[in-house]
Every structure is written in C-alpha cells, then in structure tokens.
Amino acid sequence: VIFQVNGKLKAKVTVAKDTPKEELEAMAKANEKVAEFIGDKAVRKVIAIPNKLVNIVANYSAFQKEWVQARSTFEYYQSEANKRRRRLFDSLG
C-alpha cells in the first residue's frame, strides 16, 4: 500500500490483503514519514483505496497561513539583525 500526502508518494508499506479503510487511514496517519509532512496542517480529506493507496489531503487554513508567514518574516528579520550585530562585533576587534 502506498501512502501519499497531497498526491505525492511518502511511504510504501506492506499490509495484509483486504485491510479495512479505517485501519489503513490510521496506519497512514501514524506513519513517521507521513506525519512529518502533515505536521501542523489541517487534514481536509483522506482517500483510502484498499490494497492500493491512502492519500491524505492536508493544507493550512487561512489563519495558519498568515501565522506561518508572520513567523517566518519575524525569524528573517531577527536573523538579519543578528548578522548585523556579528559584523559590528567582528569589526570592533
């Protein structure tokens, strides 16, 4: 069975034939590689086709997108300030 996140292959797992959809969904969500790509995104839909694949559709909500963008902008400016401080201290001696 193939585990996908947003249509992209993340893991391949061998399972018993005719494993129920619910169990496949649980296995996919518990998989390390899949969980890494889902992260803190909201799971919108889970498509499970027995003996073939499980596709998890996950994305950020509008609020989450704004928060992630604001966080990355803050981290960028913080790192730029640290670079300026390091250059200043290096030039002093």
JSON list of C-alpha atoms in Angstrom, two decimals:
[
{"chain": "A", "resi": 1, "resn": "VAL", "atom": "CA", "xyz": [0.00, 0.00, 0.00]},
{"chain": "A", "resi": 2, "resn": "ILE", "atom": "CA", "xyz": [1.25, 3.46, -0.89]},
{"chain": "A", "resi": 3, "resn": "PHE", "atom": "CA", "xyz": [0.88, 6.40, 1.50]},
{"chain": "A", "resi": 4, "resn": "GLN", "atom": "CA", "xyz": [0.62, 9.83, -0.15]},
{"chain": "A", "resi": 5, "resn": "VAL", "atom": "CA", "xyz": [0.31, 13.37, 1.15]},
{"chain": "A", "resi": 6, "resn": "ASN", "atom": "CA", "xyz": [-1.31, 15.77, -1.32]},
{"chain": "A", "resi": 7, "resn": "GLY", "atom": "CA", "xyz": [-0.80, 13.24, -4.11]},
{"chain": "A", "resi": 8, "resn": "LYS", "atom": "CA", "xyz": [2.94, 12.82, -3.54]},
{"chain": "A", "resi": 9, "resn": "LEU", "atom": "CA", "xyz": [4.43, 9.48, -2.52]},
{"chain": "A", "resi": 10, "resn": "LYS", "atom": "CA", "xyz": [5.77, 9.49, 1.04]},
{"chain": "A", "resi": 11, "resn": "ALA", "atom": "CA", "xyz": [5.90, 5.82, 2.07]},
{"chain": "A", "resi": 12, "resn": "LYS", "atom": "CA", "xyz": [5.27, 2.25, 0.93]},
{"chain": "A", "resi": 13, "resn": "VAL", "atom": "CA", "xyz": [4.05, -0.30, 3.47]},
{"chain": "A", "resi": 14, "resn": "THR", "atom": "CA", "xyz": [3.22, -3.99, 3.25]},
{"chain": "A", "resi": 15, "resn": "VAL", "atom": "CA", "xyz": [-0.12, -4.83, 4.87]},
{"chain": "A", "resi": 16, "resn": "ALA", "atom": "CA", "xyz": [-2.47, -7.79, 4.98]},
{"chain": "A", "resi": 17, "resn": "LYS", "atom": "CA", "xyz": [-4.74, -8.14, 1.98]},
{"chain": "A", "resi": 18, "resn": "ASP", "atom": "CA", "xyz": [-8.23, -6.60, 2.37]},
{"chain": "A", "resi": 19, "resn": "THR", "atom": "CA", "xyz": [-7.26, -4.41, 5.33]},
{"chain": "A", "resi": 20, "resn": "PRO", "atom": "CA", "xyz": [-10.25, -2.12, 6.13]},
{"chain": "A", "resi": 21, "resn": "LYS", "atom": "CA", "xyz": [-10.16, 1.54, 5.04]},
{"chain": "A", "resi": 22, "resn": "GLU", "atom": "CA", "xyz": [-10.32, 2.83, 8.62]},
{"chain": "A", "resi": 23, "resn": "GLU", "atom": "CA", "xyz": [-7.29, 0.79, 9.63]},
{"chain": "A", "resi": 24, "resn": "LEU", "atom": "CA", "xyz": [-5.35, 1.95, 6.56]},
{"chain": "A", "resi": 25, "resn": "GLU", "atom": "CA", "xyz": [-6.16, 5.59, 7.41]},
{"chain": "A", "resi": 26, "resn": "ALA", "atom": "CA", "xyz": [-4.93, 5.10, 10.97]},
{"chain": "A", "resi": 27, "resn": "MET", "atom": "CA", "xyz": [-1.74, 3.42, 9.76]},
{"chain": "A", "resi": 28, "resn": "ALA", "atom": "CA", "xyz": [-1.08, 6.24, 7.29]},
{"chain": "A", "resi": 29, "resn": "LYS", "atom": "CA", "xyz": [-1.56, 8.96, 9.90]},
{"chain": "A", "resi": 30, "resn": "ALA", "atom": "CA", "xyz": [0.69, 7.08, 12.34]},
{"chain": "A", "resi": 31, "resn": "ASN", "atom": "CA", "xyz": [3.47, 6.61, 9.76]},
{"chain": "A", "resi": 32, "resn": "GLU", "atom": "CA", "xyz": [6.60, 8.66, 10.62]},
{"chain": "A", "resi": 33, "resn": "LYS", "atom": "CA", "xyz": [7.24, 9.99, 7.12]},
{"chain": "A", "resi": 34, "resn": "VAL", "atom": "CA", "xyz": [3.60, 10.93, 6.55]},
{"chain": "A", "resi": 35, "resn": "ALA", "atom": "CA", "xyz": [3.33, 12.64, 9.96]},
{"chain": "A", "resi": 36, "resn": "GLU", "atom": "CA", "xyz": [6.46, 14.64, 9.13]},
{"chain": "A", "resi": 37, "resn": "PHE", "atom": "CA", "xyz": [4.83, 16.08, 6.01]},
{"chain": "A", "resi": 38, "resn": "ILE", "atom": "CA", "xyz": [1.43, 16.66, 7.61]},
{"chain": "A", "resi": 39, "resn": "GLY", "atom": "CA", "xyz": [2.96, 18.49, 10.59]},
{"chain": "A", "resi": 40, "resn": "ASP", "atom": "CA", "xyz": [0.52, 21.06, 11.95]},
{"chain": "A", "resi": 41, "resn": "LYS", "atom": "CA", "xyz": [-1.56, 21.24, 8.77]},
{"chain": "A", "resi": 42, "resn": "ALA", "atom": "CA", "xyz": [-5.27, 20.51, 8.86]},
{"chain": "A", "resi": 43, "resn": "VAL", "atom": "CA", "xyz": [-6.28, 17.18, 7.28]},
{"chain": "A", "resi": 44, "resn": "ARG", "atom": "CA", "xyz": [-9.01, 18.08, 4.78]},
{"chain": "A", "resi": 45, "resn": "LYS", "atom": "CA", "xyz": [-9.72, 14.66, 3.27]},
{"chain": "A", "resi": 46, "resn": "VAL", "atom": "CA", "xyz": [-8.45, 11.08, 3.43]},
{"chain": "A", "resi": 47, "resn": "ILE", "atom": "CA", "xyz": [-8.87, 8.90, 0.35]},
{"chain": "A", "resi": 48, "resn": "ALA", "atom": "CA", "xyz": [-8.31, 5.21, 1.05]},
{"chain": "A", "resi": 49, "resn": "ILE", "atom": "CA", "xyz": [-8.43, 2.57, -1.67]},
{"chain": "A", "resi": 50, "resn": "PRO", "atom": "CA", "xyz": [-7.96, -0.91, -0.15]},
{"chain": "A", "resi": 51, "resn": "ASN", "atom": "CA", "xyz": [-4.93, -2.87, -1.41]},
{"chain": "A", "resi": 52, "resn": "LYS", "atom": "CA", "xyz": [-3.67, 0.20, -3.33]},
{"chain": "A", "resi": 53, "resn": "LEU", "atom": "CA", "xyz": [-3.18, 3.57, -1.63]},
{"chain": "A", "resi": 54, "resn": "VAL", "atom": "CA", "xyz": [-4.05, 6.11, 1.03]},
{"chain": "A", "resi": 55, "resn": "ASN", "atom": "CA", "xyz": [-3.92, 9.78, 0.05]},
{"chain": "A", "resi": 56, "resn": "ILE", "atom": "CA", "xyz": [-4.13, 12.44, 2.75]},
{"chain": "A", "resi": 57, "resn": "VAL", "atom": "CA", "xyz": [-5.06, 15.94, 1.61]},
{"chain": "A", "resi": 58, "resn": "ALA", "atom": "CA", "xyz": [-3.68, 18.44, 4.12]},
{"chain": "A", "resi": 59, "resn": "ASN", "atom": "CA", "xyz": [-3.13, 22.19, 3.98]},
{"chain": "A", "resi": 60, "resn": "TYR", "atom": "CA", "xyz": [-3.02, 25.29, 6.11]},
{"chain": "A", "resi": 61, "resn": "SER", "atom": "CA", "xyz": [-6.17, 27.26, 6.90]},
{"chain": "A", "resi": 62, "resn": "ALA", "atom": "CA", "xyz": [-6.13, 30.98, 6.07]},
{"chain": "A", "resi": 63, "resn": "PHE", "atom": "CA", "xyz": [-5.28, 31.81, 9.68]},
{"chain": "A", "resi": 64, "resn": "GLN", "atom": "CA", "xyz": [-2.47, 29.24, 9.77]},
{"chain": "A", "resi": 65, "resn": "LYS", "atom": "CA", "xyz": [-1.01, 30.64, 6.52]},
{"chain": "A", "resi": 66, "resn": "GLU", "atom": "CA", "xyz": [-0.93, 34.14, 7.96]},
{"chain": "A", "resi": 67, "resn": "TRP", "atom": "CA", "xyz": [0.64, 32.90, 11.17]},
{"chain": "A", "resi": 68, "resn": "VAL", "atom": "CA", "xyz": [3.33, 30.88, 9.38]},
{"chain": "A", "resi": 69, "resn": "GLN", "atom": "CA", "xyz": [4.11, 33.81, 7.09]},
{"chain": "A", "resi": 70, "resn": "ALA", "atom": "CA", "xyz": [4.33, 36.23, 10.03]},
{"chain": "A", "resi": 71, "resn": "ARG", "atom": "CA", "xyz": [6.56, 33.82, 11.95]},
{"chain": "A", "resi": 72, "resn": "SER", "atom": "CA", "xyz": [8.94, 33.34, 9.02]},
{"chain": "A", "resi": 73, "resn": "THR", "atom": "CA", "xyz": [9.09, 37.11, 8.41]},
{"chain": "A", "resi": 74, "resn": "PHE", "atom": "CA", "xyz": [9.89, 37.70, 12.08]},
{"chain": "A", "resi": 75, "resn": "GLU", "atom": "CA", "xyz": [12.59, 35.00, 12.03]},
{"chain": "A", "resi": 76, "resn": "TYR", "atom": "CA", "xyz": [14.09, 36.51, 8.87]},
{"chain": "A", "resi": 77, "resn": "TYR", "atom": "CA", "xyz": [14.37, 39.99, 10.37]},
{"chain": "A", "resi": 78, "resn": "GLN", "atom": "CA", "xyz": [15.66, 38.58, 13.62]},
{"chain": "A", "resi": 79, "resn": "SER", "atom": "CA", "xyz": [18.41, 36.66, 11.78]},
{"chain": "A", "resi": 80, "resn": "GLU", "atom": "CA", "xyz": [19.31, 39.77, 9.75]},
{"chain": "A", "resi": 81, "resn": "ALA", "atom": "CA", "xyz": [19.67, 41.78, 12.99]},
{"chain": "A", "resi": 82, "resn": "ASN", "atom": "CA", "xyz": [21.91, 39.06, 14.42]},
{"chain": "A", "resi": 83, "resn": "LYS", "atom": "CA", "xyz": [24.08, 39.16, 11.28]},
{"chain": "A", "resi": 84, "resn": "ARG", "atom": "CA", "xyz": [24.48, 42.94, 11.63]},
{"chain": "A", "resi": 85, "resn": "ARG", "atom": "CA", "xyz": [25.41, 42.56, 15.30]},
{"chain": "A", "resi": 86, "resn": "ARG", "atom": "CA", "xyz": [28.01, 39.89, 14.46]},
{"chain": "A", "resi": 87, "resn": "ARG", "atom": "CA", "xyz": [29.54, 42.10, 11.75]},
{"chain": "A", "resi": 88, "resn": "LEU", "atom": "CA", "xyz": [29.69, 45.01, 14.17]},
{"chain": "A", "resi": 89, "resn": "PHE", "atom": "CA", "xyz": [31.39, 42.97, 16.91]},
{"chain": "A", "resi": 90, "resn": "ASP", "atom": "CA", "xyz": [33.79, 41.41, 14.39]},
{"chain": "A", "resi": 91, "resn": "SER", "atom": "CA", "xyz": [34.79, 44.84, 13.10]},
{"chain": "A", "resi": 92, "resn": "LEU", "atom": "CA", "xyz": [35.44, 46.08, 16.65]},
{"chain": "A", "resi": 93, "resn": "GLY", "atom": "CA", "xyz": [38.04, 43.58, 17.30]}
]
